[in-house]
Amino acid sequence: MGALRLPALTSIFTSSSVRSPPALKHRLRFPLRRPFSAQSTVQKAVATELGDGKAAKVVEKEKERVITPRYQDFNAWYLDVIANAELADYGPVRGTMVIRPYGYAIWEAIQDYLNVKFKETGHSNMYFPQVRPTSETIVNHMFTQWIHSYRDLPLMINQWANVTRWEMRTKPFIRTLEFLWQEGHTAHATAEEAEKEAMQMIDVYIKFAYEQAAIPVIAGRKSRVETFAGASRTYTIEAMMGDRKALQAGTSHNLGQNFSRAFNTQFTDENGQRQHVWQTSWAISTRFVGGIIMTHGDDAGLLLPPRLAPVQVVIVPIWKKDNEKTGVLTASSSVKETLQAAGIKVKIDDTDQRTPGWKFNFYEMKGVPLRIEIGPRDVSSGTVVISRRDVPGKQGKVFGISMEPSSLVAYVIDKLNEVQSSLLERATTFRDSNIVDVYSYNELKEAIAQGKWARGPWSASDEEELKVKEETGATIRCFPFEQPEGPKKCLMTGKPADEVAIFAKSY
């Protein structure tokens, strides 16, 4: 076989459909790529000098960062927030993204929490080569070599890895050609152990969503149509985004013996009999970062739950005269050291290239939960001013908070906890006010047409479920674990139903 021929780099990084006038080519950053939104932080005004043959002057002018209002265009708002909060940017290969330090720090906070929980529940981290379309293939290849008897079970591993898969339409963090995730894989001696494991891991995800991300997910079982290919049962956590679409934020699969039979992954049981193992797999990805943005963000930009925020408190020193600067910076550094010693993630912005007002807006846009302002008067009085990101304007600002270490630390921790609780309460109220109980197909269609989630009894066939998707664009997100009591009739057929299902349009 001859050597493989690769396309020229220019054919990868550019598109034949992209055209620009010769006079404007120098305005575009290589590679040619559509920005996150039509609004750009930096615009270049090009003044062409005529008649003397000189090159055009390029004058860069930094403009105020602008975020499209959420109600006006939710998708444009989302892209503006990602760009302006410096979370990610498009990569040079179509469909990829580069996660910037601030965005990656959110993912690291997710990793830090889950990594501890995985190890507490008996899992060990390892690494498999990047293989797709499904990693169960290489996992079973290795499990078959490692598992011989019941003494080798349970085998419970996890890996943090990147994944590449085809996506027709990409959206940063939500759907990209490549993304980051963790994927757990376990093998057990009995069906009961596998089911207990699958439920245990979806419970880990539920607690993470509520306690860390402040996202009130609905957990439940996927329908047969929506179950992961090769799984006996799929469990999911479904989150309502700010535009009321559903986001599948994490899944846990009971794989039964489907893959172990296909790959002949067996063990010798205590009676000397050869048995196929029972397996699970479960995962959460960087799409959760997108979920945090779309759940909590507002027209001012990103709004981060304190437990996942890369910066929990930003200190903005304020001075006008040179003789005020030293005292203000000294006090600011002292406050920073006090908070850091208490385990609070704090940043001080003591640059003098930007005004305090610019900094206020910038860190609000980046979703920092608390802002501390320290000026000359605060230094004299030994106090600070503290503003909450989730309560805009004067209502969220408190003056005269003592710089005394124990008092300051207690106040800041209390306010961070308040912000965390406030975000969860706000998201829960929004979710509950947008779920409609329906008892007929017409009511379901009406609820979906209004952009809401529909909850109703369901016992219809897979074909009828696909009909709902075709006619409304909505799918069964899950059969919630929490079910209402009493007799039910299927909204589609009128026949008895054991469960209610939740229908919604999704990402």
Coordinates of C-alpha atoms in Angstrom, one line a residue:
M1 CA 0.0 0.0 0.0
G2 CA 1.3 3.4 -0.9
A3 CA 1.9 6.2 1.6
L4 CA -1.2 8.1 2.7
R5 CA -1.6 11.5 1.1
L6 CA -2.8 14.3 3.5
P7 CA -4.7 17.4 2.3
A8 CA -2.8 20.6 2.4
L9 CA -3.2 22.5 5.6
T10 CA -4.9 25.4 3.8
S11 CA -7.7 23.0 2.8
I12 CA -8.3 22.1 6.4
F13 CA -8.1 25.6 7.9
T14 CA -10.1 27.4 5.2
S15 CA -13.4 26.9 3.4
S16 CA -14.0 27.4 -0.3
S17 CA -17.2 29.1 0.6
V18 CA -15.4 31.9 2.5
R19 CA -14.7 34.9 0.4
S20 CA -13.4 38.4 1.4
P21 CA -12.5 41.4 -0.6
P22 CA -8.8 41.9 -1.1
A23 CA -8.8 45.2 0.7
L24 CA -10.2 43.6 3.8
K25 CA -8.1 40.4 4.1
H26 CA -5.7 41.9 6.6
R27 CA -8.7 42.4 9.0
L28 CA -9.3 38.7 9.4
R29 CA -7.5 36.5 11.8
F30 CA -6.1 33.3 10.4
P31 CA -7.7 30.8 10.1
L32 CA -10.9 32.1 8.4
R33 CA -13.5 31.2 11.0
R34 CA -16.9 32.4 11.9
P35 CA -16.7 34.1 15.3
F36 CA -18.9 33.1 18.2
S37 CA -21.2 36.0 17.4
A38 CA -21.5 38.9 15.0
Q39 CA -20.5 41.2 17.8
S40 CA -16.7 41.6 18.3
T41 CA -14.9 42.9 21.3
V42 CA -12.3 44.5 19.1
Q43 CA -13.1 46.3 15.8
K44 CA -10.6 47.6 13.4
A45 CA -11.3 50.8 11.5
V46 CA -9.6 50.9 8.2
A47 CA -8.8 54.3 6.8
T48 CA -7.5 54.1 3.3
E49 CA -5.2 56.9 2.1
L50 CA -5.9 57.8 -1.5
G51 CA -3.6 59.0 -4.3
D52 CA -0.2 58.5 -2.7
G53 CA 0.2 54.8 -2.9
K54 CA 0.7 54.3 0.8
A55 CA -0.7 51.2 2.6
A56 CA -3.9 51.5 4.4
K57 CA -3.8 52.6 8.0
V58 CA -5.2 50.1 10.5
V59 CA -6.5 51.7 13.6
E60 CA -7.5 49.3 16.4
K61 CA -10.1 50.5 18.7
E62 CA -11.3 48.4 21.7
K63 CA -15.0 48.7 22.1
E64 CA -17.2 48.0 25.1
R65 CA -18.0 44.3 25.4
V66 CA -21.6 43.8 24.3
I67 CA -23.8 40.8 25.1
T68 CA -27.0 40.1 23.2
P69 CA -30.0 40.1 25.6
R70 CA -31.2 36.6 26.4
Y71 CA -34.8 37.2 25.5
Q72 CA -33.8 38.6 22.1
D73 CA -31.6 35.8 20.8
F74 CA -30.7 33.0 23.3
N75 CA -28.1 31.4 21.0
A76 CA -26.4 34.7 20.3
W77 CA -26.4 35.5 24.0
Y78 CA -24.8 32.1 24.8
L79 CA -22.0 32.6 22.2
D80 CA -21.4 36.2 23.4
V81 CA -21.0 35.1 27.0
I82 CA -18.5 32.4 26.0
A83 CA -16.5 34.8 23.9
N84 CA -16.6 37.8 26.3
A85 CA -16.1 35.8 29.5
E86 CA -13.1 34.2 27.8
L87 CA -14.3 30.6 28.3
A88 CA -13.4 29.2 24.8
D89 CA -12.7 30.0 21.2
Y90 CA -13.1 28.2 17.9
G91 CA -10.2 25.9 17.0
P92 CA -8.6 25.9 13.5
V93 CA -10.3 22.6 12.5
R94 CA -14.0 22.9 11.8
G95 CA -16.1 21.9 14.7
T96 CA -13.4 22.1 17.4
M97 CA -13.0 24.5 20.2
V98 CA -10.1 25.7 22.3
I99 CA -11.0 25.8 26.0
R100 CA -9.4 28.9 27.5
P101 CA -7.9 28.9 31.0
Y102 CA -11.0 30.4 32.7
G103 CA -13.3 27.8 31.0
Y104 CA -10.9 25.0 31.7
A105 CA -10.8 26.0 35.4
I106 CA -14.5 25.3 35.6
W107 CA -14.0 21.9 34.2
E108 CA -11.2 21.3 36.7
A109 CA -13.5 22.2 39.5
I110 CA -16.0 19.6 38.2
Q111 CA -13.1 17.1 38.0
D112 CA -11.9 17.8 41.5
Y113 CA -15.3 17.0 43.0
L114 CA -16.2 14.0 40.9
N115 CA -12.7 12.4 41.2
V116 CA -13.0 12.3 44.9
K117 CA -16.5 10.8 44.7
F118 CA -15.4 8.1 42.2
K119 CA -12.5 7.0 44.4
E120 CA -14.8 7.1 47.5
T121 CA -17.1 4.6 45.7
G122 CA -14.2 2.2 44.9
H123 CA -13.2 3.2 41.4
S124 CA -9.6 3.6 40.1
N125 CA -8.5 6.0 37.3
M126 CA -6.7 4.6 34.3
Y127 CA -6.4 5.4 30.6
F128 CA -7.5 3.7 27.4
P129 CA -6.4 4.8 23.9
Q130 CA -8.9 7.1 22.2
V131 CA -11.3 4.7 20.4
R132 CA -14.7 5.4 19.0
P133 CA -17.5 5.1 18.1
T134 CA -18.0 3.4 21.4
S135 CA -15.4 2.7 24.1
E136 CA -17.1 -0.5 25.3
T137 CA -15.2 -2.2 22.4
I138 CA -11.7 -1.6 23.7
V139 CA -12.9 -1.8 27.4
N140 CA -14.2 -5.4 26.8
H141 CA -11.1 -6.3 24.9
M142 CA -9.1 -5.5 28.0
F143 CA -11.6 -6.8 30.5
T144 CA -11.5 -10.2 28.8
Q145 CA -7.8 -10.4 29.4
W146 CA -8.0 -9.1 33.0
I147 CA -11.0 -11.0 34.4
H148 CA -10.6 -14.7 35.0
S149 CA -12.5 -15.6 38.2
Y150 CA -15.0 -14.2 40.6
R151 CA -12.0 -13.0 42.7
D152 CA -11.2 -10.5 40.0
L153 CA -14.7 -8.9 40.4
P154 CA -15.9 -6.3 40.8
L155 CA -13.6 -4.4 38.4
M156 CA -14.4 -0.7 38.6
I157 CA -12.4 1.9 36.6
N158 CA -12.8 5.4 35.3
Q159 CA -10.8 7.5 32.8
W160 CA -10.7 11.3 32.1
A161 CA -10.2 11.6 28.4
N162 CA -11.0 13.5 25.2
V163 CA -13.4 12.1 22.7
T164 CA -13.8 12.8 19.0
R165 CA -17.1 12.1 17.3
W166 CA -19.0 13.4 14.3
E167 CA -21.4 16.3 14.9
M168 CA -23.4 17.8 12.0
R169 CA -24.1 21.0 13.9
T170 CA -21.7 22.2 16.5
K171 CA -22.3 24.4 19.5
P172 CA -19.4 25.3 21.9
F173 CA -19.4 23.0 25.0
I174 CA -22.7 21.4 24.0
R175 CA -21.8 19.7 20.8
T176 CA -18.3 19.8 19.3
L177 CA -16.1 17.5 17.2
E178 CA -13.9 16.9 20.2
F179 CA -14.9 17.2 23.9
L180 CA -13.6 16.2 27.3
W181 CA -15.3 13.8 29.7
Q182 CA -15.0 11.1 32.2
E183 CA -16.2 7.6 31.5
G184 CA -16.6 4.9 34.1
H185 CA -16.7 1.2 33.3
T186 CA -17.4 -1.6 35.7
A187 CA -17.8 -5.4 35.6
H188 CA -19.7 -7.4 38.2
A189 CA -20.6 -11.0 39.1
T190 CA -24.3 -10.5 39.3
A191 CA -27.1 -8.5 37.7
E192 CA -28.1 -7.1 41.1
E193 CA -24.5 -5.7 41.6
A194 CA -24.6 -4.0 38.2
E195 CA -27.9 -2.4 38.8
K196 CA -26.8 -1.1 42.2
E197 CA -23.7 0.4 40.6
A198 CA -25.7 2.1 37.8
M199 CA -28.0 3.6 40.3
Q200 CA -25.1 4.6 42.6
M201 CA -23.4 6.6 39.9
I202 CA -26.5 8.4 38.7
D203 CA -27.0 9.4 42.4
V204 CA -23.4 10.8 42.4
Y205 CA -24.3 12.9 39.3
I206 CA -27.6 14.1 41.0
K207 CA -25.8 15.3 44.1
F208 CA -23.1 17.0 42.0
A209 CA -25.7 18.8 39.9
Y210 CA -27.7 20.0 43.0
E211 CA -24.9 20.7 45.5
Q212 CA -22.1 21.9 43.3
A213 CA -23.6 23.2 40.0
A214 CA -26.9 24.5 41.6
I215 CA -28.8 22.9 38.8
P216 CA -32.1 21.1 39.8
V217 CA -32.0 18.2 37.4
I218 CA -34.8 15.6 37.0
A219 CA -33.4 12.1 37.3
G220 CA -35.0 9.1 35.7
R221 CA -34.9 6.2 33.3
K222 CA -34.8 6.7 29.5
S223 CA -37.4 5.1 27.3
R224 CA -36.5 2.2 25.1
V225 CA -36.2 4.5 22.1
E226 CA -33.8 6.8 24.0
T227 CA -31.8 4.0 25.7
F228 CA -28.1 3.9 24.9
A229 CA -27.5 1.2 22.2
G230 CA -26.3 -1.9 23.9
A231 CA -27.6 -1.0 27.3
S232 CA -30.4 -2.8 29.2
R233 CA -31.4 0.4 30.9
T234 CA -30.1 4.0 30.8
Y235 CA -30.5 6.5 33.6
T236 CA -30.2 10.2 33.1
I237 CA -30.2 13.6 34.7
E238 CA -32.1 16.2 32.6
A239 CA -31.6 19.9 33.2
M240 CA -33.8 22.8 32.0
M241 CA -31.8 25.5 30.3
G242 CA -32.7 29.2 30.3
D243 CA -34.5 28.8 26.9
R244 CA -36.5 25.9 28.4
K245 CA -34.8 23.2 26.3
A246 CA -33.6 20.1 28.0
L247 CA -30.0 19.2 28.4
Q248 CA -29.0 15.6 29.0
A249 CA -26.3 16.4 31.6
G250 CA -25.1 12.9 32.6
T251 CA -26.0 9.3 32.0
S252 CA -25.5 5.9 33.7
H253 CA -26.0 2.7 31.8
N254 CA -26.8 -0.8 33.0
L255 CA -25.3 -2.8 30.1
G256 CA -26.4 -6.2 31.4
Q257 CA -24.5 -8.9 29.6
N258 CA -24.9 -7.4 26.1
F259 CA -21.2 -6.5 25.6
S260 CA -19.8 -9.3 27.6
R261 CA -21.6 -11.8 25.4
A262 CA -20.5 -10.0 22.3
F263 CA -16.8 -10.0 23.4
N264 CA -17.0 -13.2 25.5
T265 CA -15.9 -11.5 28.7
Q266 CA -16.3 -14.3 31.2
F267 CA -15.3 -15.4 34.7
T268 CA -15.3 -18.6 36.7
D269 CA -17.8 -18.4 39.5
E270 CA -17.5 -19.9 43.0
N271 CA -19.1 -23.1 41.7
G272 CA -16.5 -23.5 38.9
Q273 CA -19.0 -22.4 36.2
R274 CA -18.1 -20.0 33.4
Q275 CA -20.4 -16.9 33.5
H276 CA -20.5 -13.7 31.5
V277 CA -19.9 -10.5 33.5
W278 CA -22.6 -7.9 34.1
Q279 CA -21.4 -4.4 33.2
T280 CA -22.1 -0.7 33.6
S281 CA -20.8 2.6 32.0
W282 CA -21.5 6.2 33.0
A283 CA -20.2 9.6 32.0
I284 CA -20.4 13.3 32.3
S285 CA -18.7 15.8 29.9
T286 CA -17.7 19.4 29.3
R287 CA -21.3 19.9 28.0
F288 CA -22.0 20.5 31.7
V289 CA -20.0 23.7 31.5
G290 CA -22.5 24.8 28.8
G291 CA -25.3 23.7 31.1
I292 CA -24.0 26.0 33.8
I293 CA -23.8 28.9 31.4
M294 CA -27.4 28.4 30.1
T295 CA -28.9 27.7 33.5
H296 CA -27.6 30.6 35.5
G297 CA -26.3 33.3 33.1
D298 CA -28.1 36.6 32.6
D299 CA -27.9 39.7 30.4
A300 CA -24.8 40.8 32.3
G301 CA -23.0 37.6 31.3
L302 CA -21.9 34.5 33.2
L303 CA -23.1 33.8 36.7
L304 CA -21.2 31.0 38.4
P305 CA -22.2 28.9 41.4
P306 CA -19.5 29.7 44.1
R307 CA -18.5 26.0 44.5
L308 CA -17.4 25.7 40.9
A309 CA -16.2 29.3 40.3
P310 CA -12.5 29.6 39.4
V311 CA -12.6 32.9 41.3
Q312 CA -15.0 33.2 44.2
V313 CA -14.1 36.7 45.2
V314 CA -12.4 39.5 43.2
I315 CA -10.9 42.5 45.0
V316 CA -11.0 45.8 43.2
P317 CA -8.7 48.5 44.8
I318 CA -9.9 52.1 44.1
W319 CA -7.7 55.2 44.3
K320 CA -7.5 58.5 42.5
K321 CA -4.4 60.2 43.9
D322 CA -0.9 58.7 44.0
N323 CA -0.7 59.2 47.7
E324 CA -3.8 56.9 48.2
K325 CA -2.4 54.0 46.1
T326 CA 0.0 52.5 48.6
G327 CA -2.5 52.3 51.4
V328 CA -5.3 50.9 49.3
L329 CA -3.0 48.2 47.7
T330 CA -1.6 47.2 51.1
A331 CA -5.1 46.8 52.6
S332 CA -6.2 44.9 49.5
S333 CA -3.3 42.5 49.7
S334 CA -4.0 41.9 53.4
V335 CA -7.6 41.1 52.7
K336 CA -6.6 38.7 49.9
E337 CA -4.2 36.9 52.2
T338 CA -6.9 36.6 54.9
L339 CA -9.4 35.1 52.5
Q340 CA -6.8 32.8 50.8
A341 CA -5.8 31.4 54.2
A342 CA -9.4 30.4 54.8
G343 CA -9.5 28.4 51.5
I344 CA -11.4 31.0 49.5
K345 CA -10.4 31.4 45.8
V346 CA -9.7 35.1 45.6
K347 CA -8.1 37.4 42.9
I348 CA -7.0 41.0 43.2
D349 CA -7.1 43.2 40.2
D350 CA -4.6 46.0 40.9
T351 CA -3.9 47.0 37.4
D352 CA -4.2 50.7 36.7
Q353 CA -4.9 50.4 32.9
R354 CA -8.6 50.0 33.5
T355 CA -11.1 52.0 35.5
P356 CA -12.9 50.5 38.5
G357 CA -16.2 50.7 36.6
W358 CA -14.7 48.7 33.7
K359 CA -13.5 46.1 36.2
F360 CA -16.9 45.9 37.9
N361 CA -18.5 45.1 34.5
F362 CA -15.8 42.7 33.5
Y363 CA -15.9 40.5 36.6
E364 CA -19.7 40.6 36.6
M365 CA -19.5 39.3 33.0
K366 CA -17.1 36.5 34.1
G367 CA -19.6 35.5 36.8
V368 CA -17.5 36.0 39.9
P369 CA -19.9 35.5 42.8
L370 CA -18.6 38.3 45.1
R371 CA -16.7 41.6 44.6
I372 CA -14.9 43.5 47.3
E373 CA -14.2 47.2 46.8
I374 CA -11.5 48.9 48.8
G375 CA -10.9 52.7 48.6
P376 CA -9.2 55.3 50.8
R377 CA -12.2 55.8 53.0
D378 CA -12.5 52.0 53.5
V379 CA -8.8 51.9 54.5
S380 CA -9.4 54.7 57.1
S381 CA -12.4 52.9 58.6
G382 CA -11.0 49.4 58.4
T383 CA -13.9 48.2 56.3
V384 CA -14.7 47.0 52.8
V385 CA -17.7 47.1 50.4
I386 CA -19.0 43.7 49.2
S387 CA -21.3 43.2 46.1
R388 CA -23.2 40.0 45.2
R389 CA -23.2 39.0 41.5
D390 CA -26.6 37.4 41.8
V391 CA -28.3 40.6 43.2
P392 CA -27.7 43.5 40.7
G393 CA -27.2 47.1 41.6
K394 CA -27.3 48.8 45.0
Q395 CA -29.6 46.0 46.4
G396 CA -26.7 43.6 46.3
K397 CA -24.1 45.9 47.7
V398 CA -23.3 46.2 51.4
F399 CA -21.0 48.8 53.0
G400 CA -19.0 48.8 56.1
I401 CA -18.0 45.1 56.4
S402 CA -15.1 44.9 58.9
M403 CA -11.6 43.9 57.6
E404 CA -11.0 42.1 60.9
P405 CA -10.0 38.6 59.7
S406 CA -12.5 36.4 61.6
S407 CA -15.4 38.8 60.9
L408 CA -14.5 39.2 57.2
V409 CA -14.0 35.4 56.6
A410 CA -17.3 34.5 58.3
Y411 CA -19.2 37.2 56.3
V412 CA -17.7 36.1 52.9
I413 CA -18.3 32.4 53.5
D414 CA -21.9 33.2 54.5
K415 CA -22.5 35.2 51.4
L416 CA -21.0 32.6 49.1
N417 CA -23.3 30.0 50.6
E418 CA -26.2 32.4 50.1
V419 CA -25.3 32.9 46.4
Q420 CA -25.1 29.1 46.0
S421 CA -28.5 28.5 47.6
S422 CA -30.0 31.5 45.7
L423 CA -29.0 30.1 42.3
L424 CA -30.4 26.7 43.1
E425 CA -33.7 28.2 44.3
R426 CA -34.0 30.5 41.3
A427 CA -33.3 27.6 38.8
T428 CA -35.8 25.3 40.7
T429 CA -38.5 27.9 40.6
F430 CA -37.9 28.5 36.8
R431 CA -38.0 24.7 36.1
D432 CA -41.1 24.0 38.1
S433 CA -43.0 27.0 36.6
N434 CA -42.3 25.6 33.1
I435 CA -43.4 22.0 33.5
V436 CA -47.0 21.4 32.6
D437 CA -49.0 18.3 33.6
V438 CA -50.9 16.9 30.5
Y439 CA -53.5 14.2 30.1
S440 CA -54.0 14.1 26.4
Y441 CA -51.9 14.3 23.2
N442 CA -53.5 17.6 22.3
E443 CA -52.4 19.0 25.7
L444 CA -48.9 17.7 25.2
K445 CA -48.7 19.3 21.8
E446 CA -49.9 22.6 23.2
A447 CA -47.4 22.6 26.0
I448 CA -44.5 21.8 23.7
A449 CA -45.6 24.5 21.3
Q450 CA -45.4 27.0 24.2
G451 CA -41.8 25.9 24.8
K452 CA -42.6 24.1 28.0
W453 CA -41.9 20.6 29.3
A454 CA -44.9 18.3 29.3
R455 CA -45.4 15.6 32.1
G456 CA -48.0 13.0 31.6
P457 CA -48.9 9.3 31.9
W458 CA -47.4 7.1 29.2
S459 CA -47.6 3.5 28.2
A460 CA -47.8 3.8 24.4
S461 CA -45.6 2.0 21.9
D462 CA -42.2 2.9 20.5
E463 CA -43.9 3.9 17.3
E464 CA -46.2 6.3 19.0
E465 CA -43.2 7.8 20.9
L466 CA -41.5 8.4 17.5
K467 CA -44.7 10.0 16.2
V468 CA -44.5 12.5 19.1
K469 CA -41.0 13.3 18.1
E470 CA -41.9 13.7 14.4
E471 CA -44.9 15.9 15.1
T472 CA -43.7 18.1 18.0
G473 CA -39.9 17.9 17.9
A474 CA -40.0 16.7 21.6
T475 CA -38.7 13.4 23.0
I476 CA -39.3 11.5 26.2
R477 CA -36.5 12.9 28.4
C478 CA -37.1 10.3 31.1
F479 CA -39.5 8.5 33.3
P480 CA -38.7 10.3 36.6
F481 CA -37.7 8.3 39.6
E482 CA -40.2 10.4 41.6
Q483 CA -43.6 9.3 40.4
P484 CA -47.1 10.5 41.5
E485 CA -49.3 7.9 43.2
G486 CA -52.7 6.7 42.0
P487 CA -54.1 5.2 38.8
K488 CA -53.1 6.7 35.5
K489 CA -54.2 6.6 31.9
C490 CA -51.8 7.0 29.0
L491 CA -52.2 10.4 27.4
M492 CA -51.9 8.9 23.9
T493 CA -53.9 5.6 24.1
G494 CA -56.1 6.0 27.2
K495 CA -54.9 2.6 28.4
P496 CA -53.6 2.1 32.0
A497 CA -50.2 3.5 32.6
D498 CA -47.8 2.8 35.5
E499 CA -45.6 5.9 35.0
V500 CA -45.5 9.5 33.9
A501 CA -42.9 10.6 31.4
I502 CA -41.4 14.0 30.7
F503 CA -41.4 15.3 27.1
A504 CA -39.3 18.3 26.0
K505 CA -37.3 19.6 23.1
S506 CA -33.6 19.2 23.8
Y507 CA -30.1 20.1 22.8

